[in-house]
CSV table of C-alpha atoms and ligand atoms in Angstrom, one decimal:
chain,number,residue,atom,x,y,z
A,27,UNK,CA,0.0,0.0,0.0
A,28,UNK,CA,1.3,3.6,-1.0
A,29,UNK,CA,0.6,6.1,1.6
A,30,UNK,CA,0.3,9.6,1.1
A,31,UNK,CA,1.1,12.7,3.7
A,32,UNK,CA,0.4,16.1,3.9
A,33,UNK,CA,2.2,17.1,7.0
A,34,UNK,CA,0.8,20.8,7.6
A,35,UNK,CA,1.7,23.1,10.6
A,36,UNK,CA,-1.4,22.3,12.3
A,37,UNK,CA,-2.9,19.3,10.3
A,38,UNK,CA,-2.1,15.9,8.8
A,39,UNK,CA,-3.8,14.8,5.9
A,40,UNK,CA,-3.5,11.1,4.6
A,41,UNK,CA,-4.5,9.4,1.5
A,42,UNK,CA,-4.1,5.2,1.3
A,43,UNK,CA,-3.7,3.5,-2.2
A,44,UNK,CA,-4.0,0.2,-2.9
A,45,UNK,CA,-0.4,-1.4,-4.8
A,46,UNK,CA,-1.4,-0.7,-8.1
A,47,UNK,CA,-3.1,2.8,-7.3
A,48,UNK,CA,-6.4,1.9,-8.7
A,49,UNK,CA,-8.2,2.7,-5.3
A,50,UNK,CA,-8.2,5.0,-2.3
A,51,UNK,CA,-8.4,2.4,0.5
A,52,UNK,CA,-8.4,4.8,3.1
A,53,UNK,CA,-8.4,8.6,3.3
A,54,UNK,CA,-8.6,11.1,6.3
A,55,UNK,CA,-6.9,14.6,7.9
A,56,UNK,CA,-6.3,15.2,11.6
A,57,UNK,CA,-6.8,19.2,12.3
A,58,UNK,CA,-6.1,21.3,15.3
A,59,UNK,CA,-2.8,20.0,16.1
A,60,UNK,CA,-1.2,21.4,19.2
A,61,UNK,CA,-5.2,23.3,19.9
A,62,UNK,CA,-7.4,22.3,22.5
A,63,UNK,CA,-10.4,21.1,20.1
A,64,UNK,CA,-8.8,18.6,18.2
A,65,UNK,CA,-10.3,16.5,16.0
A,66,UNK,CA,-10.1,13.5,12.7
A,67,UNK,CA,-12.4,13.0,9.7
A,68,UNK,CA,-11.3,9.3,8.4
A,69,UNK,CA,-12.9,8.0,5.5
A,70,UNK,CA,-13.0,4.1,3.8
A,71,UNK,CA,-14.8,4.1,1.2
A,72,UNK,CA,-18.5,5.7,1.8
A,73,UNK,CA,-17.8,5.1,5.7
A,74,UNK,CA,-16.9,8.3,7.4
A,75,UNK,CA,-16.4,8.7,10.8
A,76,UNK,CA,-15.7,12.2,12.8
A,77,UNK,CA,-14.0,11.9,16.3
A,78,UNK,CA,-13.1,14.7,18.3
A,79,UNK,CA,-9.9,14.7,20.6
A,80,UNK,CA,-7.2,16.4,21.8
A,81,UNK,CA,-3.8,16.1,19.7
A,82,UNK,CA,-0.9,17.8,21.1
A,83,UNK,CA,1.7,17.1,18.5
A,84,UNK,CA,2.2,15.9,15.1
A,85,UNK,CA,3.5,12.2,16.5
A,86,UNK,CA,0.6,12.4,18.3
A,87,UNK,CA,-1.3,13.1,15.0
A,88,UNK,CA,0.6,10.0,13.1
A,89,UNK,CA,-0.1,7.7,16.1
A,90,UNK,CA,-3.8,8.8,15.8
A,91,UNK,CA,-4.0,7.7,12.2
A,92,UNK,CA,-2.5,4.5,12.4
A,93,UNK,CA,-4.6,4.0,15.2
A,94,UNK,CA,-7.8,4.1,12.4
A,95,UNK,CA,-5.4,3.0,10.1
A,96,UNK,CA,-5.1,-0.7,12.0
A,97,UNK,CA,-8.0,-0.5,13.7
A,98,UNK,CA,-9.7,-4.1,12.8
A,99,UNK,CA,-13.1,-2.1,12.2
A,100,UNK,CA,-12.2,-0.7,8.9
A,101,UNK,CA,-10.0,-3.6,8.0
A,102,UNK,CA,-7.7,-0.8,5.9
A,103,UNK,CA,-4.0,-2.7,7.1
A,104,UNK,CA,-3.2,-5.1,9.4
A,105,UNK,CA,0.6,-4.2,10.7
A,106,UNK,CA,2.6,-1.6,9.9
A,107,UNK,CA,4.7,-3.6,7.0
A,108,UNK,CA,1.8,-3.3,4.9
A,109,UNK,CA,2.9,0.1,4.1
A,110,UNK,CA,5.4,-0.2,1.2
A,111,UNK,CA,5.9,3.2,0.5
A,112,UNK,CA,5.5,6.8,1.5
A,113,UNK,CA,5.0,9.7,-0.9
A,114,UNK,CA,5.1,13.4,0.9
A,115,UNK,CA,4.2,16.7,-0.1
A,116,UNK,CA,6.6,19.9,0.8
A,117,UNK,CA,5.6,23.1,-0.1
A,118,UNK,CA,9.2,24.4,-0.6
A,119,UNK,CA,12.1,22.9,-2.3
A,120,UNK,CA,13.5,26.3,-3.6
A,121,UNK,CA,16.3,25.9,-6.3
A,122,UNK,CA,17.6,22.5,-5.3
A,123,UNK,CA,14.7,20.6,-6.1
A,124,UNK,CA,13.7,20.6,-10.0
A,125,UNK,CA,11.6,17.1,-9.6
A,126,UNK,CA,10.5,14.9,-6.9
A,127,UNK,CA,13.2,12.8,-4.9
A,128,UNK,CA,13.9,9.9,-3.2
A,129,UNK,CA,14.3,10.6,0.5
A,130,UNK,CA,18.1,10.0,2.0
A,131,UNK,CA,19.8,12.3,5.1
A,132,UNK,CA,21.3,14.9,2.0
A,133,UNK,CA,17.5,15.4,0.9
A,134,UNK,CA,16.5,15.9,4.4
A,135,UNK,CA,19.7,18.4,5.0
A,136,UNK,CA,18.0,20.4,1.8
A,137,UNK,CA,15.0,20.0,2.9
A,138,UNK,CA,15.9,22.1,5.8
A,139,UNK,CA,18.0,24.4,4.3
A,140,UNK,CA,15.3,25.5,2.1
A,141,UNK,CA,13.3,26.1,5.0
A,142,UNK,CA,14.1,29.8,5.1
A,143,UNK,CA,11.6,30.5,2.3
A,144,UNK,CA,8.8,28.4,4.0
A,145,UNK,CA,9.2,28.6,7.8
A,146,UNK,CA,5.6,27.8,8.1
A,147,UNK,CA,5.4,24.2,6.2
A,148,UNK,CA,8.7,23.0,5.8
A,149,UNK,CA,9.6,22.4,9.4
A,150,UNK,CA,6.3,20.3,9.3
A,151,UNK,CA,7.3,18.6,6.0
A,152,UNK,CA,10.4,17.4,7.8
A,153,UNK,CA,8.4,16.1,10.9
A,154,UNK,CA,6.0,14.2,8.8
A,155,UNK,CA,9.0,12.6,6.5
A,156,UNK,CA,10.8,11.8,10.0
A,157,UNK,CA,7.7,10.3,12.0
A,158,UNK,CA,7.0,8.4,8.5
A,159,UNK,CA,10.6,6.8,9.1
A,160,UNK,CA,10.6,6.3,12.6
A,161,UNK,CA,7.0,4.4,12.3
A,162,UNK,CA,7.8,2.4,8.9
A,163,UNK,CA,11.5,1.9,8.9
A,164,UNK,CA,12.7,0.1,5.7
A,165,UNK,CA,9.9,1.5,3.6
A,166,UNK,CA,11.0,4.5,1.5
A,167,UNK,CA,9.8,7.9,1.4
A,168,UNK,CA,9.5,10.1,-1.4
A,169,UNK,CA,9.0,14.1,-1.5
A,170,UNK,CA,7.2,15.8,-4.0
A,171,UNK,CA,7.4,19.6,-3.9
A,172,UNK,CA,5.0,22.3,-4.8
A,173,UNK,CA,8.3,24.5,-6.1
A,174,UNK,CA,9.7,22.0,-8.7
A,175,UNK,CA,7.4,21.8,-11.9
A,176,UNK,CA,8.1,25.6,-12.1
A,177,UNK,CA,12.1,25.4,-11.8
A,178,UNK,CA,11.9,25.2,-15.9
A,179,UNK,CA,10.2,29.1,-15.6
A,180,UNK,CA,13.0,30.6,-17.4
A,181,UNK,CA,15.5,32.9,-15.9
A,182,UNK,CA,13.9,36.2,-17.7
A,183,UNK,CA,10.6,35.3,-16.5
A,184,UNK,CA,11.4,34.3,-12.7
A,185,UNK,CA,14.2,36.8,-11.8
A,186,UNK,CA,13.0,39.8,-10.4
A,187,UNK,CA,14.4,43.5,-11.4
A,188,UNK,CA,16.5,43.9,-7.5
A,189,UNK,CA,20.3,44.2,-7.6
A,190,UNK,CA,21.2,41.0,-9.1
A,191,UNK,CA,23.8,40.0,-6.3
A,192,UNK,CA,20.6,40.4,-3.5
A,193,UNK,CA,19.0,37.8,-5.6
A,194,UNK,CA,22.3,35.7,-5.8
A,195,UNK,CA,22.3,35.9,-2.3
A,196,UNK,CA,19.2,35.5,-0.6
A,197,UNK,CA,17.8,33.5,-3.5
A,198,UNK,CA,15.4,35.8,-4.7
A,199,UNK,CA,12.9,34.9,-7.4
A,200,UNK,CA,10.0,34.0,-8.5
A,201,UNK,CA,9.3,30.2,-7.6
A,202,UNK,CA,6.0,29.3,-7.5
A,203,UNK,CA,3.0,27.2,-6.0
A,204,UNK,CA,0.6,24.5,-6.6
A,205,UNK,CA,3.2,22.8,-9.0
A,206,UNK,CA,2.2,19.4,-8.1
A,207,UNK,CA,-1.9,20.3,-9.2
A,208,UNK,CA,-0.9,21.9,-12.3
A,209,UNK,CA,1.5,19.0,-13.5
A,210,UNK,CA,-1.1,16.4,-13.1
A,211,UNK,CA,-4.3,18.9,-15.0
A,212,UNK,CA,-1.8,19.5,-17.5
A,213,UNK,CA,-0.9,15.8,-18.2
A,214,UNK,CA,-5.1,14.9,-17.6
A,215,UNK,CA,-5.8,17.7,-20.2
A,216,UNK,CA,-3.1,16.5,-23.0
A,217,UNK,CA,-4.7,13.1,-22.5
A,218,UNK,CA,-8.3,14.3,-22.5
A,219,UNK,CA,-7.8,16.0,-25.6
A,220,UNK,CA,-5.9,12.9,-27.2
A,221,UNK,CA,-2.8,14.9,-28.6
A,222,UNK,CA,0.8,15.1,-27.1
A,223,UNK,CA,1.5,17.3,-24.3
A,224,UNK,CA,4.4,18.2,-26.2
A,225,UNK,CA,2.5,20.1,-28.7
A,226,UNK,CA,0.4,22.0,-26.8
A,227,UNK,CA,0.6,25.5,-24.8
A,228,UNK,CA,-1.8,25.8,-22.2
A,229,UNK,CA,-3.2,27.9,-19.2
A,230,UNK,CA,-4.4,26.1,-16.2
A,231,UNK,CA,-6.4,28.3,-13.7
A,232,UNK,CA,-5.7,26.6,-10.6
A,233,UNK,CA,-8.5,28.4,-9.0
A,234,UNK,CA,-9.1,27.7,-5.1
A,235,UNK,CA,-8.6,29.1,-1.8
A,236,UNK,CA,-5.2,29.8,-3.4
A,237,UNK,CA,-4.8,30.5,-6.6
A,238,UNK,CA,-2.2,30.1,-9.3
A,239,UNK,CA,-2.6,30.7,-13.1
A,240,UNK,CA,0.3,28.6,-14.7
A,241,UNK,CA,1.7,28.7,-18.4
A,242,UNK,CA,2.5,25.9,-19.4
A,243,UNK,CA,4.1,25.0,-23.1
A,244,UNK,CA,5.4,21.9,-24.7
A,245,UNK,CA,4.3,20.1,-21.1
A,246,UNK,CA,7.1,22.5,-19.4
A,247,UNK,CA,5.5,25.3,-16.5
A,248,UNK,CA,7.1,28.7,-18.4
A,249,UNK,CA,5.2,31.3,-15.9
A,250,UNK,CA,3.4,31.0,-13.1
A,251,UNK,CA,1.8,33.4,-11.4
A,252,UNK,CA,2.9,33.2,-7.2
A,253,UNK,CA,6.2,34.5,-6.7
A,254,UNK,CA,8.8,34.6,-3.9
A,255,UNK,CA,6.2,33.7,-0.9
A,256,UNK,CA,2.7,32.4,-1.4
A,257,UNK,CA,0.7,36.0,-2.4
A,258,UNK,CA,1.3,37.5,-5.6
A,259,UNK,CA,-0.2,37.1,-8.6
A,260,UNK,CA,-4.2,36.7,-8.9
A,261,UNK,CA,-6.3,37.8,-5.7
A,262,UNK,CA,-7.3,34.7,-3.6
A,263,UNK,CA,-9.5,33.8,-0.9
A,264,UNK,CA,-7.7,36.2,1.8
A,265,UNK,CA,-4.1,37.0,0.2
A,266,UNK,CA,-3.9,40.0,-1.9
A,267,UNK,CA,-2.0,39.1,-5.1
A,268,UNK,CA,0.0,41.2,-6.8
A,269,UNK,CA,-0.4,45.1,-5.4
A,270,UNK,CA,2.9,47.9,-5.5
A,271,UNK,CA,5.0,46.9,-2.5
A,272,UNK,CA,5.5,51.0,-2.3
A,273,UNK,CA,2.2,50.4,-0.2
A,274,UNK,CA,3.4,48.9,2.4
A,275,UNK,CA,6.5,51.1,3.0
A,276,UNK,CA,3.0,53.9,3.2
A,277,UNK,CA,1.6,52.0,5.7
A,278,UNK,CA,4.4,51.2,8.4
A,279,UNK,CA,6.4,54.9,7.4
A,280,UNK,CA,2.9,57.2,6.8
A,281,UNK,CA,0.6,55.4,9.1
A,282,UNK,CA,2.2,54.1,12.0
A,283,UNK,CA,1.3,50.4,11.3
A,284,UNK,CA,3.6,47.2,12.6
A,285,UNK,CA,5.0,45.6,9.7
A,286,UNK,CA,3.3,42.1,11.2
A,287,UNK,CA,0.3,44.0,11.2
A,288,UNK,CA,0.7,44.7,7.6
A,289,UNK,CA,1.8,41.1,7.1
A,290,UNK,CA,-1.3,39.7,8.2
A,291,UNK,CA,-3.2,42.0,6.0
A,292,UNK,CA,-1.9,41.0,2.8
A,293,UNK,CA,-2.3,37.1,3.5
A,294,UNK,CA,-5.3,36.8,5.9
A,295,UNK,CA,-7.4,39.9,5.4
A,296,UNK,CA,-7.3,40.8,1.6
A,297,UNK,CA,-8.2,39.1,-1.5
A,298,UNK,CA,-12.1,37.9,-1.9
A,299,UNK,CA,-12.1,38.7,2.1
A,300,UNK,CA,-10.7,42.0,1.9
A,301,UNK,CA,-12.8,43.2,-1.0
A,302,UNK,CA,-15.8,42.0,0.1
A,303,UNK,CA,-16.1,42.8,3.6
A,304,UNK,CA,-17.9,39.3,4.2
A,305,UNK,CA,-16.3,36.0,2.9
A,306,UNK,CA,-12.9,34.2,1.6
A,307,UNK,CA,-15.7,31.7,0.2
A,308,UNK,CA,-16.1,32.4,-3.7
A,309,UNK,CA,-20.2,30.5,-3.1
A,310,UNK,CA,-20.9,33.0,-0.5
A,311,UNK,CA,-19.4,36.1,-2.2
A,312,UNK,CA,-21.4,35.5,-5.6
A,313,UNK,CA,-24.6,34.4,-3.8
A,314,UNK,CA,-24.1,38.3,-2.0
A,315,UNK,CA,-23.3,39.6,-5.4
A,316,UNK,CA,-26.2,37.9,-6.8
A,317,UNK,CA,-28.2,39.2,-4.2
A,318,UNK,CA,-27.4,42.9,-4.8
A,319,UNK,CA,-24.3,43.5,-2.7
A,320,UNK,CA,-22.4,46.1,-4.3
A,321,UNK,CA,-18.9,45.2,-2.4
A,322,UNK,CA,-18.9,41.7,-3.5
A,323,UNK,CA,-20.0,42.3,-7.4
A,324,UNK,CA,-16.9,44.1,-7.1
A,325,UNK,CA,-14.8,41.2,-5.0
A,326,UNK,CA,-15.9,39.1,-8.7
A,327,UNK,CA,-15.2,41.3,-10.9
A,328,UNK,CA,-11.6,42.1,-9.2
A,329,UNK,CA,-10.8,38.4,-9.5
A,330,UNK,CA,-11.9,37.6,-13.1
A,331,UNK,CA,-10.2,40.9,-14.0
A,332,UNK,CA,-7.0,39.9,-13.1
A,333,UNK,CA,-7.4,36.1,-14.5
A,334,UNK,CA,-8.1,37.4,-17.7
A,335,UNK,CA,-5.7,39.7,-17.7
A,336,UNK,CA,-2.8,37.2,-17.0
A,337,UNK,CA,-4.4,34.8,-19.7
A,338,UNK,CA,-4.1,37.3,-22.1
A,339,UNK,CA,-0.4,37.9,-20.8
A,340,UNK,CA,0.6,34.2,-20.6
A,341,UNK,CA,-1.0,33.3,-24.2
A,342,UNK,CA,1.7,36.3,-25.4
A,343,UNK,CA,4.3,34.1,-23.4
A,344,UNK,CA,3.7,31.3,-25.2
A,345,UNK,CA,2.8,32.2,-28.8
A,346,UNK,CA,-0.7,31.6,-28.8
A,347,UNK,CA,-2.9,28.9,-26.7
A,348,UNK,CA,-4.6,25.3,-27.6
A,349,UNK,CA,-6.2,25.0,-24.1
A,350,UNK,CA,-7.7,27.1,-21.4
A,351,UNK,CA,-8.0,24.5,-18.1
A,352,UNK,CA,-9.9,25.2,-15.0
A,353,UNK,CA,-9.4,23.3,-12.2
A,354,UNK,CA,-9.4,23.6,-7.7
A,355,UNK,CA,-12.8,24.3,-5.5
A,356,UNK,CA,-13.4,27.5,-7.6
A,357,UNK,CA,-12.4,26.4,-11.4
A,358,UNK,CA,-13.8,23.1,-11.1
A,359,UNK,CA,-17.8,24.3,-9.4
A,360,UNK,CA,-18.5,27.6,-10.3
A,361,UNK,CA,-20.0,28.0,-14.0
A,362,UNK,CA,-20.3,31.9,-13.4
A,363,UNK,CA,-17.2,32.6,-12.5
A,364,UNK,CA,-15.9,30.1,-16.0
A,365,UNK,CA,-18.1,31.9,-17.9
A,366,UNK,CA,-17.1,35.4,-17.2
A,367,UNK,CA,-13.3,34.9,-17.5
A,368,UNK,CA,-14.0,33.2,-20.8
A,369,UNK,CA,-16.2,36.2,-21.8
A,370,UNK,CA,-14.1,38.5,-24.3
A,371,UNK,CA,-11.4,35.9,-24.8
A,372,UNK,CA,-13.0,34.9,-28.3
A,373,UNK,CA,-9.6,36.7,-30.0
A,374,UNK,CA,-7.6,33.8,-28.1
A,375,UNK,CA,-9.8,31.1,-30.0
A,376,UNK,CA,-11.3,30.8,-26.8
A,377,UNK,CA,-15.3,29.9,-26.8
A,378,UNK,CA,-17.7,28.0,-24.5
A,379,UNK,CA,-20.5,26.2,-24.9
A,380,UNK,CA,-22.9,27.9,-21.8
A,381,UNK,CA,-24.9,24.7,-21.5
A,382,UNK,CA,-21.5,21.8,-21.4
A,383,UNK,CA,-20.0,24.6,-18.6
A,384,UNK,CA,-23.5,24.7,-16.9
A,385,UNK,CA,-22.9,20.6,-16.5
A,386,UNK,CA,-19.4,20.8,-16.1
A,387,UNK,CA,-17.8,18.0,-13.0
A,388,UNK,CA,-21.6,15.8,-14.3
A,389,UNK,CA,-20.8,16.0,-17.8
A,390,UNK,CA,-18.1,15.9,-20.6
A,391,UNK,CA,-14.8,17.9,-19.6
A,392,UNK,CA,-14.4,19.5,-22.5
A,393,UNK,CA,-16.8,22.6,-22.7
A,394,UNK,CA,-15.8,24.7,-25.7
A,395,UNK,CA,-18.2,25.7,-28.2
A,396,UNK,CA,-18.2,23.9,-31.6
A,397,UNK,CA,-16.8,26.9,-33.2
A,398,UNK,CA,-14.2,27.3,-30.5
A,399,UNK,CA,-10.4,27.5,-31.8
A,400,UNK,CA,-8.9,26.7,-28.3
A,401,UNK,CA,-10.3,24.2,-25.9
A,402,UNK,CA,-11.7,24.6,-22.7
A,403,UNK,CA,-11.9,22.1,-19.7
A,404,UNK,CA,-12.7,21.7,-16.5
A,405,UNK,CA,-10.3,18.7,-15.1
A,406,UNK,CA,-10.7,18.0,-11.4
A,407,UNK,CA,-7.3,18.1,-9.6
A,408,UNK,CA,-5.7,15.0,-7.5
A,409,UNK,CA,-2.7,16.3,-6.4
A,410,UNK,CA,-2.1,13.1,-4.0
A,411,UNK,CA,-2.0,10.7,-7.0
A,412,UNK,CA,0.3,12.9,-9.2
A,413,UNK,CA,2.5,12.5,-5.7
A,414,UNK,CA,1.3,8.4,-5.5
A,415,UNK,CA,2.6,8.3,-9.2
A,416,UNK,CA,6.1,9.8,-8.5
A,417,UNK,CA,6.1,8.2,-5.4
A,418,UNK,CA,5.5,4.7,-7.2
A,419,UNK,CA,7.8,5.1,-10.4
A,420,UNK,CA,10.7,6.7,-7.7
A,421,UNK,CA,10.6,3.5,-5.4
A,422,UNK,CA,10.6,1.5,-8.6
A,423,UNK,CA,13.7,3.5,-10.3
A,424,UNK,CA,12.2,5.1,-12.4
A,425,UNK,CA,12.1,8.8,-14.3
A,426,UNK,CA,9.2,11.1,-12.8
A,427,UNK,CA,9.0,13.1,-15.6
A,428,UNK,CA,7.9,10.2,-18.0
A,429,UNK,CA,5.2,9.0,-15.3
A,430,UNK,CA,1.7,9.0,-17.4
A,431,UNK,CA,-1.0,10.6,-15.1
A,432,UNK,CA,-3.0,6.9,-15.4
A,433,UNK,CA,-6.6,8.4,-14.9
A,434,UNK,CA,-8.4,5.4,-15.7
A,435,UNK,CA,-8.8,4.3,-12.0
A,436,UNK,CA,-11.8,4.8,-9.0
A,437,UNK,CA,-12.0,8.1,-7.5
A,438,UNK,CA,-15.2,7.7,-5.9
A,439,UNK,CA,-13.4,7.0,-2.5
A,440,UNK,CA,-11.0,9.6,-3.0
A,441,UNK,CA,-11.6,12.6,0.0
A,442,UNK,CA,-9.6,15.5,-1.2
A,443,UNK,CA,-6.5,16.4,1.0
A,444,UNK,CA,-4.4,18.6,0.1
A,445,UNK,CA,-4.0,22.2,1.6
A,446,UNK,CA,-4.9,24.4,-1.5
B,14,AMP,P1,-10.1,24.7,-2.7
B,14,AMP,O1,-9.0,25.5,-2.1
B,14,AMP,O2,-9.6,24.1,-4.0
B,14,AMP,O3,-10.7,23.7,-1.8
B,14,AMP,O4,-11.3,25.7,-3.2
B,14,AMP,C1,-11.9,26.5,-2.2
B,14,AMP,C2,-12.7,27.5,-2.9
B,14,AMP,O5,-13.6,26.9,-3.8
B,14,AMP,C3,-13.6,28.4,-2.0
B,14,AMP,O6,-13.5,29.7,-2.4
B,14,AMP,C4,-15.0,27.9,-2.3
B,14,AMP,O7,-15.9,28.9,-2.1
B,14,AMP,C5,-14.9,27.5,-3.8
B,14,AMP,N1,-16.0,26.7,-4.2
B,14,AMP,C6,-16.2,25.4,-3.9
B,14,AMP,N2,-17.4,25.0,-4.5
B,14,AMP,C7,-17.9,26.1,-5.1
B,14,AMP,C8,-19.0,26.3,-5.9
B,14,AMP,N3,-20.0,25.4,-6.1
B,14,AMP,N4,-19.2,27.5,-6.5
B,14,AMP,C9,-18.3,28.5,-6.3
B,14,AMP,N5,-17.2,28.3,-5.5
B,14,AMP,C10,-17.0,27.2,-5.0
């Protein structure tokens, strides 16, 4: 069995695949780590269960899942051994990492070097790959990393204009997120449309909680739009995206505000949040713009602004577009918000058909309009089997970048995990 872990700073998320990764066996996510009210959601098939309890660290948190993991009830694994292999996500691998990796004591060493540009995860990343040791010694562990699909972004495109030797430096740049979701909707999409992923330049609107619009050509991520940390580009649910950093000099020199204060303004109050007054939740922010609510209609039209807008900017990177591919809580549910950043892209080749996006996730993926020129899809993301896949053809010796995405297989079971 191939177990999957998303080791978060105050959550661990788990996902169980059977040998040949054809089912989820077992799924689940411990929250509240360290907190008071702490609690699991562990899923086998359609059985769910919800227990609350207290978990005051992440080896707590492990020992807690392999508690439901073993426990005779579910009949998930019997010992231990029957875990062959571990597969983790990391958020940061910064300029070391370029593809996912076996785990050995230099990866680990890396691992924690990079953690300067993620104090928040990578520490956690570390913990989860170390209590995955400790608890299944002899089975290996493989890291897949948020960073790496975009390490191909070309220097032009991810340098920024600072004094070059600051960049040097401190490694400075532009590196990326959500790597792992847009690798595997890339590859979905190549295979969806039945032509090489080699031929084809696409934009996938990764479009969740977080979001990241991603270039990618020939198969190869050649922008992306989150830079150094986790908040440029496109507005999300409660980070700003890109705004003139000459703001925040204003507000710590002209107003008197702590630079922590402004800090947790630009990635916990802003975006949908911050615009609207009411909600980071895209459903309850266009039900209030539906309603009337003046704030919010502008919270929408903020966001599809600026997805257009970097459309229009990445189809100039790349020479043109064959596919436009929407995907994460927001890209793969909401037909309004598909619709209106398709609206006006008709000079890109890009149509829909308003009645294919209205069934979109129940129907075909493909909703362009007959007379469309470039493709449009909807393609769920599964970021923990693009990581079961690597982690799979690692153990097994061999190259991640020729691992097919293999979608022919049962999702029903699958509970989504990852921290988006
Ligand atoms: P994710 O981070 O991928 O889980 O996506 C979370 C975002 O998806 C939140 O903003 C949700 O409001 C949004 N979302 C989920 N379902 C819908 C829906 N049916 N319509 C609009 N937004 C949705």
């Amino acid at each position: 069995m191939i177990l999957i872990i998303n080791c978060g700073s105050s959550s661990l998320k788990y996902q169980l695949y059977t040998p040949d990764l054809a089912h989820v066996a077992a799924s689940g996510m411990i929250a509240k780590i360290g907190e008071p009210e702490g609690y699991i959601d562990h899923f086998v098939g359609h059985r769910g269960e919800h227990h609350r309890c207290p978990v005051p660290d992440h080896r707590a948190a492990f020992a807690l899942m392999m508690e439901y993991l073993l426990s005779p009830e579910y009949h998930v694994i019997e010992c231990p051994g029957a875990i062959t292999a571990i597969g983790h996500r990391a958020v940061h691998g910064g300029s070391v990492f370029v593809e996912s990796v076996l785990v050995d004591d230099a990866v680990l060493q890396a691992l924690r070097d990079c953690a300067a540009f993620a104090p928040l995860h990578n520490p956690c990343n570390i913990i989860g790959i170390e209590e995955a040791q400790r608890l299944f010694p002899g089975a290996p562990n493989v890291v897949v990393f948020d960073t790496a699909f975009h390490q191909t972004v070309p220097e032009h495109a991810h340098l920024y204009a600072l004094p070059h030797s600051l960049s040097e430096d401190y490694g400075l740049r532009r590196y990326g997120f959500h790597g792992t979701s847009c690798r595997y909707v890339s590859q979905r999409a190549a295979e969806l449309l039945n032509r090489p992923l080699e031929k084809l330049s696409m934009v996938v609107c990764h479009l969740g909680n977080g979001v990241t619009l991603d270039a990618i050509k020939g198969g190869q991520s050649v922008d992306t739009s989150i830079g150094f940390g986790t908040f440029s580009g496109v507005p999300m649910g409660t980070r700003a995206g890109d705004f003139d950093p000459a703001i925040i000099f204003h507000l710590v020199n002209e107003r008197g505000m702590r630079l922590e204060e402004v800090e947790e303004i630009c990635y916990k109050k802003s975006g949908l949040l911050g615009l609207s007054g009411l909600s980071n939740d895209m459903r309850e922010v266009t039900d209030a713009a539906a309603a009337g609510n003046k704030r919010c209609q502008l919270a929408v039209d903020v966001f599809v602004y600026h997805i257009r807008k970097t459309i229009g900017a990445y189809a100039a990177v790349m020479g043109g577009l064959d596919a436009l591919v929407f995907t994460a809580g927001i890209g793969e549910n909401s037909a309004e918000i598909r619709a209106r950043v398709c609206e006006g892209l008709g000079f890109l080749g890009i149509e829909i058909d308003p009645r294919a996006n209205a069934v979109a996730g129940k129907g075909p993926p493909n909703i362009s309009a007959v007379t469309a020129r470039a493709a449009t899809l909807v393609v769920p993301t599964d970021e923990e089997r693009m990581i079961a896949l690597d982690t799979v053809a690692l153990t097994e010796g061999l190259p991640v970048r020729q691992v097919p995405p293999v979608a022919k297989v049962c999702h029903a079971e699958a509970h989504g995990l990852a921290a988006r």
